[in-house]
Tab-separated table of C-alpha atoms and ligand atoms in Angstrom:
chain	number	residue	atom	x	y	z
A	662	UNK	CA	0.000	0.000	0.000
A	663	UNK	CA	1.451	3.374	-0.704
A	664	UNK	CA	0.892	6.812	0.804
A	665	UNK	CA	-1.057	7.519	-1.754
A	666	UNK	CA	-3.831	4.590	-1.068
A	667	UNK	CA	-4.654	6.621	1.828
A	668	UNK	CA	-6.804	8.965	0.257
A	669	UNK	CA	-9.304	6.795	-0.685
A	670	UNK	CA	-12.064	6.003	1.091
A	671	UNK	CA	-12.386	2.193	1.282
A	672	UNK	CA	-15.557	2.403	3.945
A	673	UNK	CA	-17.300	4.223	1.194
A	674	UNK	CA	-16.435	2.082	-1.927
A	675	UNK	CA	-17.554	-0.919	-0.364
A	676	UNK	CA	-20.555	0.995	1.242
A	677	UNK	CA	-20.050	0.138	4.550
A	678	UNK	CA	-20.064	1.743	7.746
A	679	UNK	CA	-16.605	2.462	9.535
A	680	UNK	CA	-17.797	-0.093	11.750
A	681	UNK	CA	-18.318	-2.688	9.998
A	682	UNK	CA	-17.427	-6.169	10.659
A	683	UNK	CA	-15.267	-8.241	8.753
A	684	UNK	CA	-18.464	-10.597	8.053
A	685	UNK	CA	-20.135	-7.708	6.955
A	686	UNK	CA	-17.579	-6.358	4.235
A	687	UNK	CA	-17.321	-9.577	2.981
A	688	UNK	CA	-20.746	-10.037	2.677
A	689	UNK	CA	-20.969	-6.306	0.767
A	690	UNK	CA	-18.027	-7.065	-1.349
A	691	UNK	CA	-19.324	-10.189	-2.338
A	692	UNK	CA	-22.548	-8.450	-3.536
A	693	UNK	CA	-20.590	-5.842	-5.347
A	694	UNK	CA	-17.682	-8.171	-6.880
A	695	UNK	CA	-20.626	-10.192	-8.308
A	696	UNK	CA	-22.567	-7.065	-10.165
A	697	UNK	CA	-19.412	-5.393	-11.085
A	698	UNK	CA	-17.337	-8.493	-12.126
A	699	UNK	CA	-15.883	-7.894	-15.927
A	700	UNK	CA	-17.788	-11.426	-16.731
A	701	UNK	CA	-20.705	-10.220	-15.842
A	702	UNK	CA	-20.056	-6.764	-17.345
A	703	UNK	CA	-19.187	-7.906	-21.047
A	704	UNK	CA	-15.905	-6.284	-20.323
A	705	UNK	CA	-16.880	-2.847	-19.558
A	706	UNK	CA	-13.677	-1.011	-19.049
A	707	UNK	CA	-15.562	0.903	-16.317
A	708	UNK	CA	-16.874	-2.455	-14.473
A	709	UNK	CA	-13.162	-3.500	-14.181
A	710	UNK	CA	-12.164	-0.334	-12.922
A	711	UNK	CA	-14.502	-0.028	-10.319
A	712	UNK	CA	-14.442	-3.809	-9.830
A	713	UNK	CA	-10.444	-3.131	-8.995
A	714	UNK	CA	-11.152	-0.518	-6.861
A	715	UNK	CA	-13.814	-2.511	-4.779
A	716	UNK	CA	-11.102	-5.724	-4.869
A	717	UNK	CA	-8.500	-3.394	-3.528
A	718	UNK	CA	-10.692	-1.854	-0.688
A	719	UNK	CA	-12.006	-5.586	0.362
A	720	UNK	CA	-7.759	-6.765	0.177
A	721	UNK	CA	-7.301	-4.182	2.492
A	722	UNK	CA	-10.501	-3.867	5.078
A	723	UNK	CA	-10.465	-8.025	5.509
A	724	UNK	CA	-7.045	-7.903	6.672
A	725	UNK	CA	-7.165	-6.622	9.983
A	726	UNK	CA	-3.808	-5.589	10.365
A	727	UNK	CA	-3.698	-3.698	7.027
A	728	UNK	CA	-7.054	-2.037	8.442
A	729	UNK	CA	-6.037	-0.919	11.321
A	730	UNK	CA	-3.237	0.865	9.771
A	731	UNK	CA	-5.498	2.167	7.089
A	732	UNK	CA	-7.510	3.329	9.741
A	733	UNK	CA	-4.568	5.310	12.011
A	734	UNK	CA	-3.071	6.644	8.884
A	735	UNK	CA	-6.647	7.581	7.804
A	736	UNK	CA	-7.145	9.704	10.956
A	737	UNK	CA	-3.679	10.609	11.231
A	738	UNK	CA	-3.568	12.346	7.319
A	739	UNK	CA	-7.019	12.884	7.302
A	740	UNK	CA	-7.479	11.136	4.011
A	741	UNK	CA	-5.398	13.920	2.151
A	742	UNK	CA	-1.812	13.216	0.368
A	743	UNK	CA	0.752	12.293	2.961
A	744	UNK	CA	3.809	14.398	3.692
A	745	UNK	CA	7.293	12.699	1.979
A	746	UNK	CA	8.387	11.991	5.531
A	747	UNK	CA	4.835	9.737	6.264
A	748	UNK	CA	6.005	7.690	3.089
A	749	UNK	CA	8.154	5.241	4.863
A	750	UNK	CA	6.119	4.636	7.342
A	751	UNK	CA	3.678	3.672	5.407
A	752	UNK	CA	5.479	1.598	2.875
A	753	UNK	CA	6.100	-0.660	6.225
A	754	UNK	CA	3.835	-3.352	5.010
A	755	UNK	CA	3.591	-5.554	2.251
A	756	UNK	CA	1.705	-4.184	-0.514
A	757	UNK	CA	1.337	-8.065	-2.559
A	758	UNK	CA	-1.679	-8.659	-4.527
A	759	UNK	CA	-2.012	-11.887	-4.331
A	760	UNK	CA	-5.763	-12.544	-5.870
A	761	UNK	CA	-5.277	-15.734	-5.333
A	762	UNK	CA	-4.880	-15.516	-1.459
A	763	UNK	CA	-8.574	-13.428	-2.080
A	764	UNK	CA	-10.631	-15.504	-3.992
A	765	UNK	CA	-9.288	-19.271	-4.056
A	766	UNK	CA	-9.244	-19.459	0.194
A	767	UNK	CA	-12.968	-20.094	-0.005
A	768	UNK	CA	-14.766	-22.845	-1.354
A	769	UNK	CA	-17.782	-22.164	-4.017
A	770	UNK	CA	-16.090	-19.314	-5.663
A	771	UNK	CA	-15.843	-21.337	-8.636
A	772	UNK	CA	-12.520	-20.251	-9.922
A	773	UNK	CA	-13.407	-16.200	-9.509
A	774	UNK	CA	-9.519	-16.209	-8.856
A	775	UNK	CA	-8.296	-17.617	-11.936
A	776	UNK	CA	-10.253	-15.283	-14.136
A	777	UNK	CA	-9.311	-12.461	-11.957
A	778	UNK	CA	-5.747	-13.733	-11.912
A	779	UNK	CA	-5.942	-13.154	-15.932
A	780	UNK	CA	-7.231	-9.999	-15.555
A	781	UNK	CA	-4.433	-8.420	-13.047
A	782	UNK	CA	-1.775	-10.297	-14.873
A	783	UNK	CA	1.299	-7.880	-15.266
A	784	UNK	CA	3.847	-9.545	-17.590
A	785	UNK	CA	4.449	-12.970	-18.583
A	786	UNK	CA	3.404	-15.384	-21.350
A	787	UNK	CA	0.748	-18.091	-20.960
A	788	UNK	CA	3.355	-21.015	-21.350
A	789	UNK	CA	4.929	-20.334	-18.144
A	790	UNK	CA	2.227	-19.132	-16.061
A	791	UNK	CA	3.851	-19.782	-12.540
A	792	UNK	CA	1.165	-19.335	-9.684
A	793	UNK	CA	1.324	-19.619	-5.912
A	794	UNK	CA	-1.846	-21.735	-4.608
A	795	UNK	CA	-4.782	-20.477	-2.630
A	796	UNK	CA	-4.706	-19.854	0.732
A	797	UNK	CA	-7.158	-22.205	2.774
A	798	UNK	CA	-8.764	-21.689	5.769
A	799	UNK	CA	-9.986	-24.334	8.150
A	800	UNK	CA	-11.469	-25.349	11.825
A	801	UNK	CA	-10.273	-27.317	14.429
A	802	UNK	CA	-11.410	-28.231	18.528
A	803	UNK	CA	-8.224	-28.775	20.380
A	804	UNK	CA	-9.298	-30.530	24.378
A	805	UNK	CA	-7.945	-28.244	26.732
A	806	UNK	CA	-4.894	-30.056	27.348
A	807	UNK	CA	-4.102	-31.012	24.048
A	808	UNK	CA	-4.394	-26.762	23.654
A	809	UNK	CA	-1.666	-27.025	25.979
A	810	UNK	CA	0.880	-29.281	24.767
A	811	UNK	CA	0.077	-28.581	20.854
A	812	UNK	CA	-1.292	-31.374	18.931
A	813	UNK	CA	-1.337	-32.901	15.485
A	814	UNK	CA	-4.518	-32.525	13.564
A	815	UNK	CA	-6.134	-34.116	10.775
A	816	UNK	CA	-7.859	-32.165	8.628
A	817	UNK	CA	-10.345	-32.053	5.460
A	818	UNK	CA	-9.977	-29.380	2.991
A	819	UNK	CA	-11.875	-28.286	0.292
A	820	UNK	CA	-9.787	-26.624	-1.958
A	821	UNK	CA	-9.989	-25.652	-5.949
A	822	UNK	CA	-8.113	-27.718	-8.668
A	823	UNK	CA	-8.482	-28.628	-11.986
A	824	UNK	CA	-11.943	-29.385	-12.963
A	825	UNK	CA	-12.070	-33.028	-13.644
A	826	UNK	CA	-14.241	-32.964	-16.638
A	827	UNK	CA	-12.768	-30.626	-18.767
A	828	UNK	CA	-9.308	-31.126	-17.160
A	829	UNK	CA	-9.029	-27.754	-16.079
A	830	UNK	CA	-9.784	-26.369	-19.871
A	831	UNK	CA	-12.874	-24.737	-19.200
A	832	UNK	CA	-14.225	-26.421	-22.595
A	833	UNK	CA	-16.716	-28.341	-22.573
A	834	UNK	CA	-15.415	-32.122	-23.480
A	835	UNK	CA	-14.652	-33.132	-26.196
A	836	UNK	CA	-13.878	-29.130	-27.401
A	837	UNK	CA	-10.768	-27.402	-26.606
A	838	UNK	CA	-10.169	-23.678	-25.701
A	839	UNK	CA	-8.921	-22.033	-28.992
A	840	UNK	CA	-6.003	-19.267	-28.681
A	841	UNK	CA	-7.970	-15.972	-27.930
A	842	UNK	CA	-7.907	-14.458	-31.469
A	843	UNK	CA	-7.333	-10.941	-30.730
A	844	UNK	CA	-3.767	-11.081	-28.706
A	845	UNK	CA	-2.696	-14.489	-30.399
A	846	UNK	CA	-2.302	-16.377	-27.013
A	847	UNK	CA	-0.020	-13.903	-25.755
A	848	UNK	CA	-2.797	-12.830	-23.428
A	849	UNK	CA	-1.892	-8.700	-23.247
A	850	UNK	CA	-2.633	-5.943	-25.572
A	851	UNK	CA	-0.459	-2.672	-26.187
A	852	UNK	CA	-1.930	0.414	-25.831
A	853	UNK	CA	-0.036	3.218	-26.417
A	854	UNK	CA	0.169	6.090	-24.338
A	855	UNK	CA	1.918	9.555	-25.257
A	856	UNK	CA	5.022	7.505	-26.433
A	857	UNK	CA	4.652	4.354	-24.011
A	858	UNK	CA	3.554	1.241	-25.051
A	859	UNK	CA	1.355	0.111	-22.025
A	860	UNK	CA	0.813	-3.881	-22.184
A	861	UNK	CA	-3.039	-4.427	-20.733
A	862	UNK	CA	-4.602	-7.517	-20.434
A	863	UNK	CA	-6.029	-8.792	-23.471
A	864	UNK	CA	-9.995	-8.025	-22.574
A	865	UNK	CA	-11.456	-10.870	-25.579
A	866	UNK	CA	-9.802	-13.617	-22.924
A	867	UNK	CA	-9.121	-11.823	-20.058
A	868	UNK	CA	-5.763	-12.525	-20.448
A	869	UNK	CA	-5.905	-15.747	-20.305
A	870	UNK	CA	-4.225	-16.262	-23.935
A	871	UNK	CA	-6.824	-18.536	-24.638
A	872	UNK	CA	-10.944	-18.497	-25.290
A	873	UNK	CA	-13.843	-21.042	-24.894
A	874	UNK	CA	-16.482	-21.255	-27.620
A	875	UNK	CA	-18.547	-24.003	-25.751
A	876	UNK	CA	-17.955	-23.873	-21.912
A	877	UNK	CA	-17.544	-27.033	-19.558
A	878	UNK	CA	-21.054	-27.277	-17.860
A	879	UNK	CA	-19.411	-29.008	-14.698
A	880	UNK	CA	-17.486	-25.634	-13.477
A	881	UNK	CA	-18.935	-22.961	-16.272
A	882	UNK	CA	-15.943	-22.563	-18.082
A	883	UNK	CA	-13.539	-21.576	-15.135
A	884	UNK	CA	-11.484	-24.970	-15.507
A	885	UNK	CA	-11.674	-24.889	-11.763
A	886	UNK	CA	-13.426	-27.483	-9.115
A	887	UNK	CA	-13.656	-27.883	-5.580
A	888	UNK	CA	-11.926	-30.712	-4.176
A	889	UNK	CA	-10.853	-32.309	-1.073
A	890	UNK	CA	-8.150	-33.408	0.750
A	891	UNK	CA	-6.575	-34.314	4.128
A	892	UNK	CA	-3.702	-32.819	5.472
A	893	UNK	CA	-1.853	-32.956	8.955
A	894	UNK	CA	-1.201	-30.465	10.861
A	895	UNK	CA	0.719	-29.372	14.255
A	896	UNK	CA	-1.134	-26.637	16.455
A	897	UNK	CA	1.525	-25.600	18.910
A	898	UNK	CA	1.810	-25.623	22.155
A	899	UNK	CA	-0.015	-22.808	24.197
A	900	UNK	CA	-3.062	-21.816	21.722
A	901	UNK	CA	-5.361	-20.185	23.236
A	902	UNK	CA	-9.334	-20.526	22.224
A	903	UNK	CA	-10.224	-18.149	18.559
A	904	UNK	CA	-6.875	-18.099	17.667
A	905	UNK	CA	-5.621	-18.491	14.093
A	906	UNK	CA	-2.939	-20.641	13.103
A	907	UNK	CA	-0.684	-20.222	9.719
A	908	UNK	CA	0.610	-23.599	8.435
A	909	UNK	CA	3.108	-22.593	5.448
A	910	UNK	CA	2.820	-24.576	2.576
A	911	UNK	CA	-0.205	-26.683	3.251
A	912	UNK	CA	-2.890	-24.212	1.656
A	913	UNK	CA	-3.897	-25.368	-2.237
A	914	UNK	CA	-1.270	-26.824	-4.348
A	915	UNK	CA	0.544	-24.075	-7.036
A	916	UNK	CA	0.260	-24.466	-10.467
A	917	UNK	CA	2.915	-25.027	-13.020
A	918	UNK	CA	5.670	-24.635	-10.699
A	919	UNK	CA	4.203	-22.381	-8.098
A	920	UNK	CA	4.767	-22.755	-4.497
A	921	UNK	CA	1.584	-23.613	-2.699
A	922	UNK	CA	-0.509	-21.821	-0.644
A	923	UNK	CA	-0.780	-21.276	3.660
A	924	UNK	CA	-3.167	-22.757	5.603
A	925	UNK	CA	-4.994	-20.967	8.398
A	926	UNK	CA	-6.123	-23.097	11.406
A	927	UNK	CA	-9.025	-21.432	13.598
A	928	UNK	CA	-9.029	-23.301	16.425
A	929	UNK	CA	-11.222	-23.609	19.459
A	930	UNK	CA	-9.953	-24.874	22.636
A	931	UNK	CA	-12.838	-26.817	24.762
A	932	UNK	CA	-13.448	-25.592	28.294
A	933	UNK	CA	-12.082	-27.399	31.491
A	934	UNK	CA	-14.646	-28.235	33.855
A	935	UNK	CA	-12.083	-27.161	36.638
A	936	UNK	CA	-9.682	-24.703	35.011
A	937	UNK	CA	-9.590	-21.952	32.283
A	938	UNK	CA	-6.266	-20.555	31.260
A	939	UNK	CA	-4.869	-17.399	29.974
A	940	UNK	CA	-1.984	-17.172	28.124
A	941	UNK	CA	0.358	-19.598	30.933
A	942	UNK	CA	-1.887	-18.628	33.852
A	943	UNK	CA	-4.451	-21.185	34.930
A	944	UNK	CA	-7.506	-20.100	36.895
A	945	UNK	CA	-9.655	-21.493	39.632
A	946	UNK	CA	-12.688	-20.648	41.644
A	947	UNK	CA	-12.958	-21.993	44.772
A	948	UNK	CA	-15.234	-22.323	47.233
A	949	UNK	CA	-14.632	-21.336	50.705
A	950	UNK	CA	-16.662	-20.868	53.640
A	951	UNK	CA	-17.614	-17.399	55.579
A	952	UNK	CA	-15.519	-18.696	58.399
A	953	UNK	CA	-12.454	-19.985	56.708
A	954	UNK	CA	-12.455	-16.162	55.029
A	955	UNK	CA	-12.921	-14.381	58.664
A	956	UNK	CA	-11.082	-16.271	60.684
A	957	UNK	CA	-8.235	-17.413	58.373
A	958	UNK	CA	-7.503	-21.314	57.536
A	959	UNK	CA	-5.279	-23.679	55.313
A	960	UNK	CA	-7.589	-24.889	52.156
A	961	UNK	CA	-6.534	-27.300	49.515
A	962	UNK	CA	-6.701	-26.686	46.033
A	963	UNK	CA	-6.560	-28.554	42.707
A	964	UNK	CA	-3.774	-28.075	40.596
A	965	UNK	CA	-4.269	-29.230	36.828
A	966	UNK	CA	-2.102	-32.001	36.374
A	967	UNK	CA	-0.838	-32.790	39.644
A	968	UNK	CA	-1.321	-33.178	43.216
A	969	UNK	CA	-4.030	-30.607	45.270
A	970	UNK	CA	-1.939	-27.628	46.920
A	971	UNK	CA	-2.295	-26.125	50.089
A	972	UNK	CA	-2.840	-22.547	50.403
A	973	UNK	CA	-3.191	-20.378	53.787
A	974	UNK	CA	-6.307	-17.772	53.843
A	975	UNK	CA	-4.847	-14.934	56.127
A	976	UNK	CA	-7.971	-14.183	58.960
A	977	UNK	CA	-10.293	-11.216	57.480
A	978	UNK	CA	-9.892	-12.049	53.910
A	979	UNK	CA	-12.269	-10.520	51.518
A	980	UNK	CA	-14.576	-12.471	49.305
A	981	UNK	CA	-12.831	-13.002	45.604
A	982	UNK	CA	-9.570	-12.718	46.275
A	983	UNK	CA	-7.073	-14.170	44.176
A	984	UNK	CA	-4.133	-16.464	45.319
A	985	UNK	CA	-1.170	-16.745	43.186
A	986	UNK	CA	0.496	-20.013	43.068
A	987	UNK	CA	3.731	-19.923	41.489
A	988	UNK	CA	4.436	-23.051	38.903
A	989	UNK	CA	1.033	-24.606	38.614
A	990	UNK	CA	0.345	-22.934	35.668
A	991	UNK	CA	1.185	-23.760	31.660
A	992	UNK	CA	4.660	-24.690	31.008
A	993	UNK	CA	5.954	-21.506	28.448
A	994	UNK	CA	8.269	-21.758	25.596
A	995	UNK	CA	11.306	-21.059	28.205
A	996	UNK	CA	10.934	-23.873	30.259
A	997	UNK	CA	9.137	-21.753	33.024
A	998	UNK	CA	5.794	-22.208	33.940
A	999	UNK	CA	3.226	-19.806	34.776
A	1000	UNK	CA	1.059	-19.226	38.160
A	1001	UNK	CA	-2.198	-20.816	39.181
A	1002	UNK	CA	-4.724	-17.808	40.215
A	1003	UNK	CA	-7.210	-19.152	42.750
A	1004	UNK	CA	-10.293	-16.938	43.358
A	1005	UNK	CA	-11.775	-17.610	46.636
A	1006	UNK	CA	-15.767	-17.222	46.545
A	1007	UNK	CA	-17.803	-17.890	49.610
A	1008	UNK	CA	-20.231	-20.716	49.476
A	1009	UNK	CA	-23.361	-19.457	51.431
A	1010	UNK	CA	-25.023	-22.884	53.078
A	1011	UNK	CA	-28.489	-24.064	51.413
A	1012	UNK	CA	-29.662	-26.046	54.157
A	1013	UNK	CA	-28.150	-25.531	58.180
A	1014	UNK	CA	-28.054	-28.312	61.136
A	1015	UNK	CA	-29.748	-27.523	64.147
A	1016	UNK	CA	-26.342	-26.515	65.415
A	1017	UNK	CA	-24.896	-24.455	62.413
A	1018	UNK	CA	-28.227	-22.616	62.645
A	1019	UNK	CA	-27.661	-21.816	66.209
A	1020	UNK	CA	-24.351	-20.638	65.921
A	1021	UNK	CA	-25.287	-18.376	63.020
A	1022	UNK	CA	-28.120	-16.867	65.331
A	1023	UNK	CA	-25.533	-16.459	68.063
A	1024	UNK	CA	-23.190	-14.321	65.350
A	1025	UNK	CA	-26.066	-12.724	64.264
A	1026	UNK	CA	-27.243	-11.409	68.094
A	1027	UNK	CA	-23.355	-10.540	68.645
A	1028	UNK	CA	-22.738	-8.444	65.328
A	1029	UNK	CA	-26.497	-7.012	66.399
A	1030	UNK	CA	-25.165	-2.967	66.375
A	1031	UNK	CA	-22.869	-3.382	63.107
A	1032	UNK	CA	-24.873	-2.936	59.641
A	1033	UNK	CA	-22.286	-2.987	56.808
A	1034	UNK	CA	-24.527	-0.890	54.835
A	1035	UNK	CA	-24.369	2.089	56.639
A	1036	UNK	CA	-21.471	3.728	55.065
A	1037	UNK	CA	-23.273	3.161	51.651
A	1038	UNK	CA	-26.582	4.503	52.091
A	1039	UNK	CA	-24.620	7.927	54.237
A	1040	UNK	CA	-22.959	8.247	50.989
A	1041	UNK	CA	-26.012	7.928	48.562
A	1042	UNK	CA	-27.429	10.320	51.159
A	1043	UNK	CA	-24.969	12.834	50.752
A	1044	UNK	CA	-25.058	12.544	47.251
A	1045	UNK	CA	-28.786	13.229	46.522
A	1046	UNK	CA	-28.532	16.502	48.658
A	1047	UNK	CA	-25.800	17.731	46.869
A	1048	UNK	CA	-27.947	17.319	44.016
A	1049	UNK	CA	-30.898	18.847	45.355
A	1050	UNK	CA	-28.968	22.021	46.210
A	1051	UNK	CA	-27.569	22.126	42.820
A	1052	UNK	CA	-31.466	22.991	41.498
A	1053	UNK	CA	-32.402	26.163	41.761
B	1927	LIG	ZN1	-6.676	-12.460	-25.833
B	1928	LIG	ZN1	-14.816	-28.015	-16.330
């Protein structure tokens, strides 16, 4: 992204709100890519322009890192042209267009990325069409110890390759895609412009080099199929629940050559009936009685993994108070391990013996002149006249 890319408002060209969720400028892109796609447009120069401008503003909103920087250099340059010194700063991050990241990650696009691919094409010849596979995305439920120690995990993909009846052609058996007529295969045109000669993408086959008189009903002339696969692979240790995993190299395969693409594990971490965990800090409530809290006592606790721990309750401790116990927590990448936090929360009795119940009257006739209200409703008191005095 340059300096430059600043200035426009992405928000507005996919006509969403500022606010908008990532679900939600999908979903509007989506719409949009679909009426504005150059397919669907009979290669109206101004339906690919505003079709790239809508791609570029999706590429950039649906990442949330590159938003959020769009964002703070949005409000930081107020959407005009960036001062010289801004430039580097914002040349930080990768500007790659990788439509194939975009469109091949989800199943049921129905090769949307290959065309597109054709149409962004910068340079090369259709013989040796190198391209990097699709990124995939995928879901996994780790057990919370297996979220722990990192685990290996099977899982099925649905990914794009060749359609299987036209062997990725796009013609419908048993025709064959001719060579696109207009750029003779080479898949570019030259325009020329005040003495340049600009190579475009040939629009009569989309740059593709090639054209289909009679397309492949299986995947409507894309050449492209969904199809599935099983790969393996290793969570590490220490995930915690919603988090997204990149696996290099196990997205969709490339094509001619290319490397493949990344997959991207979201994984969710079932919940411990006992513990929860953040980051290498384990957490447990446990219940105590009023007594143990006022008049101190030694409690045991479970630790995950290993033998109950003893903990001492200093005499007048307040209800929810956490305990730190050093080492009983998740083992970190260093070797140490982090603390167990133990939340104390008093257990009030359902159902009293005769001499529980007697006992609690006695406390209750004893602590007869104290009400531990008192200093609250003073100050709500005090509070309300102030405001009355305020009126006029
Ligand atoms: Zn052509
Ligand atoms: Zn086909």
């Amino acid at each position: 992204m340059s300096a430059k890319d600043y200035q426009k408002d992405y928000y507005k060209t996919l006509g969403v709100p500022k606010t908008a969720t990532t679900a939600e400028i999908k979903k509007s892109y989506r719409e949009l890519a679909r009426k504005y796609h150059p397919d669907a447009n009979k290669g109206s120069a101004e339906a690919e322009e505003r079709f790239k401008d809508i791609t570029e503003a999706y590429n950039v909103l649906s990442d949330e890192k590159q938003r959020k920087e769009y964002d703070e250099a949005r409000s930081m340059f107020g959407g005009f042209r960036s001062p010289a010194g801004a430039r580097g700063q914002a040349g930080g991050f990768g500007t790659t267009f990788d439509l194939g990241d975009l469109f091949g990650g989800s199943a049921g696009d129905g090769g949307l990325g290959d065309v597109l691919g054709g149409i962004f094409r910068r340079g090369g010849g259709t013989q040796s069409r190198m391209r990097r596979g699709a990124d995939v995305e995928a879901e996994t439920t780790l057990s919370f110890s297996d979220a722990i120690d990192g685990a290996t995990v099977s899982l099925r993909l649905t990914s794009e390759a060749a359609c299987k009846v036209c062997s990725g052609t796009g013609a419908k058996p048993p025709s064959m895609p001719k060579v696109c007529p207009d750029c003779h295969g080479t898949g570019q045109q030259s325009r020329n412009l005040g003495g340049f000669g600009l190579a475009e993408p040939c629009k009569t086959c989309k740059g593709r080099g090639m054209v289909v008189d009679d397309p492949c009903t299986e995947c409507h002339g894309s050449g492209r199929a969904p199809s599935s696969r099983t790969v393996q692979a290793r969570i590490p240790a220490g995930v915690a629940d919603g988090q997204r995993i990149r696996v290099p190299g196990r997205g969709a395969p490339g094509e001619n050559g290319g490397k493949p693409g990344d997959l991207y594990v979201r994984v969710r971490v079932k919940p411990h009936p006992v513990f929860g965990r953040t980051g290498s800090e384990l957490t447990v409530s446990v219940p105590v009685t009023i007594t143990e809290l006022a008049l101190g006592a030694d409690i045991k606790v479970p630790t995950h993994r290993g033998p109950a721990v003893t903990i001492h309750i200093p005499p007048g401790t307040p209800n929810g108070r956490v305990f730190r116990v050093p080492g009983r927590g998740v083992r970190r990448k260093d070797g140490q391990a982090g603390a167990l936090l133990v939340t104390v929360e008093v257990a009030v009795p359902q159902e009293l013996n005769k001499k529980a119940r007697s006992a609690l009257e006695e406390l209750r006739a004893a602590t007869a002149g104290e009400d531990p209200r008192e200093e609250l409703l003073r100050r709500a008191a005090q509070e309300l006249q102030m405001q009355e005095g305020d009126d006029p």
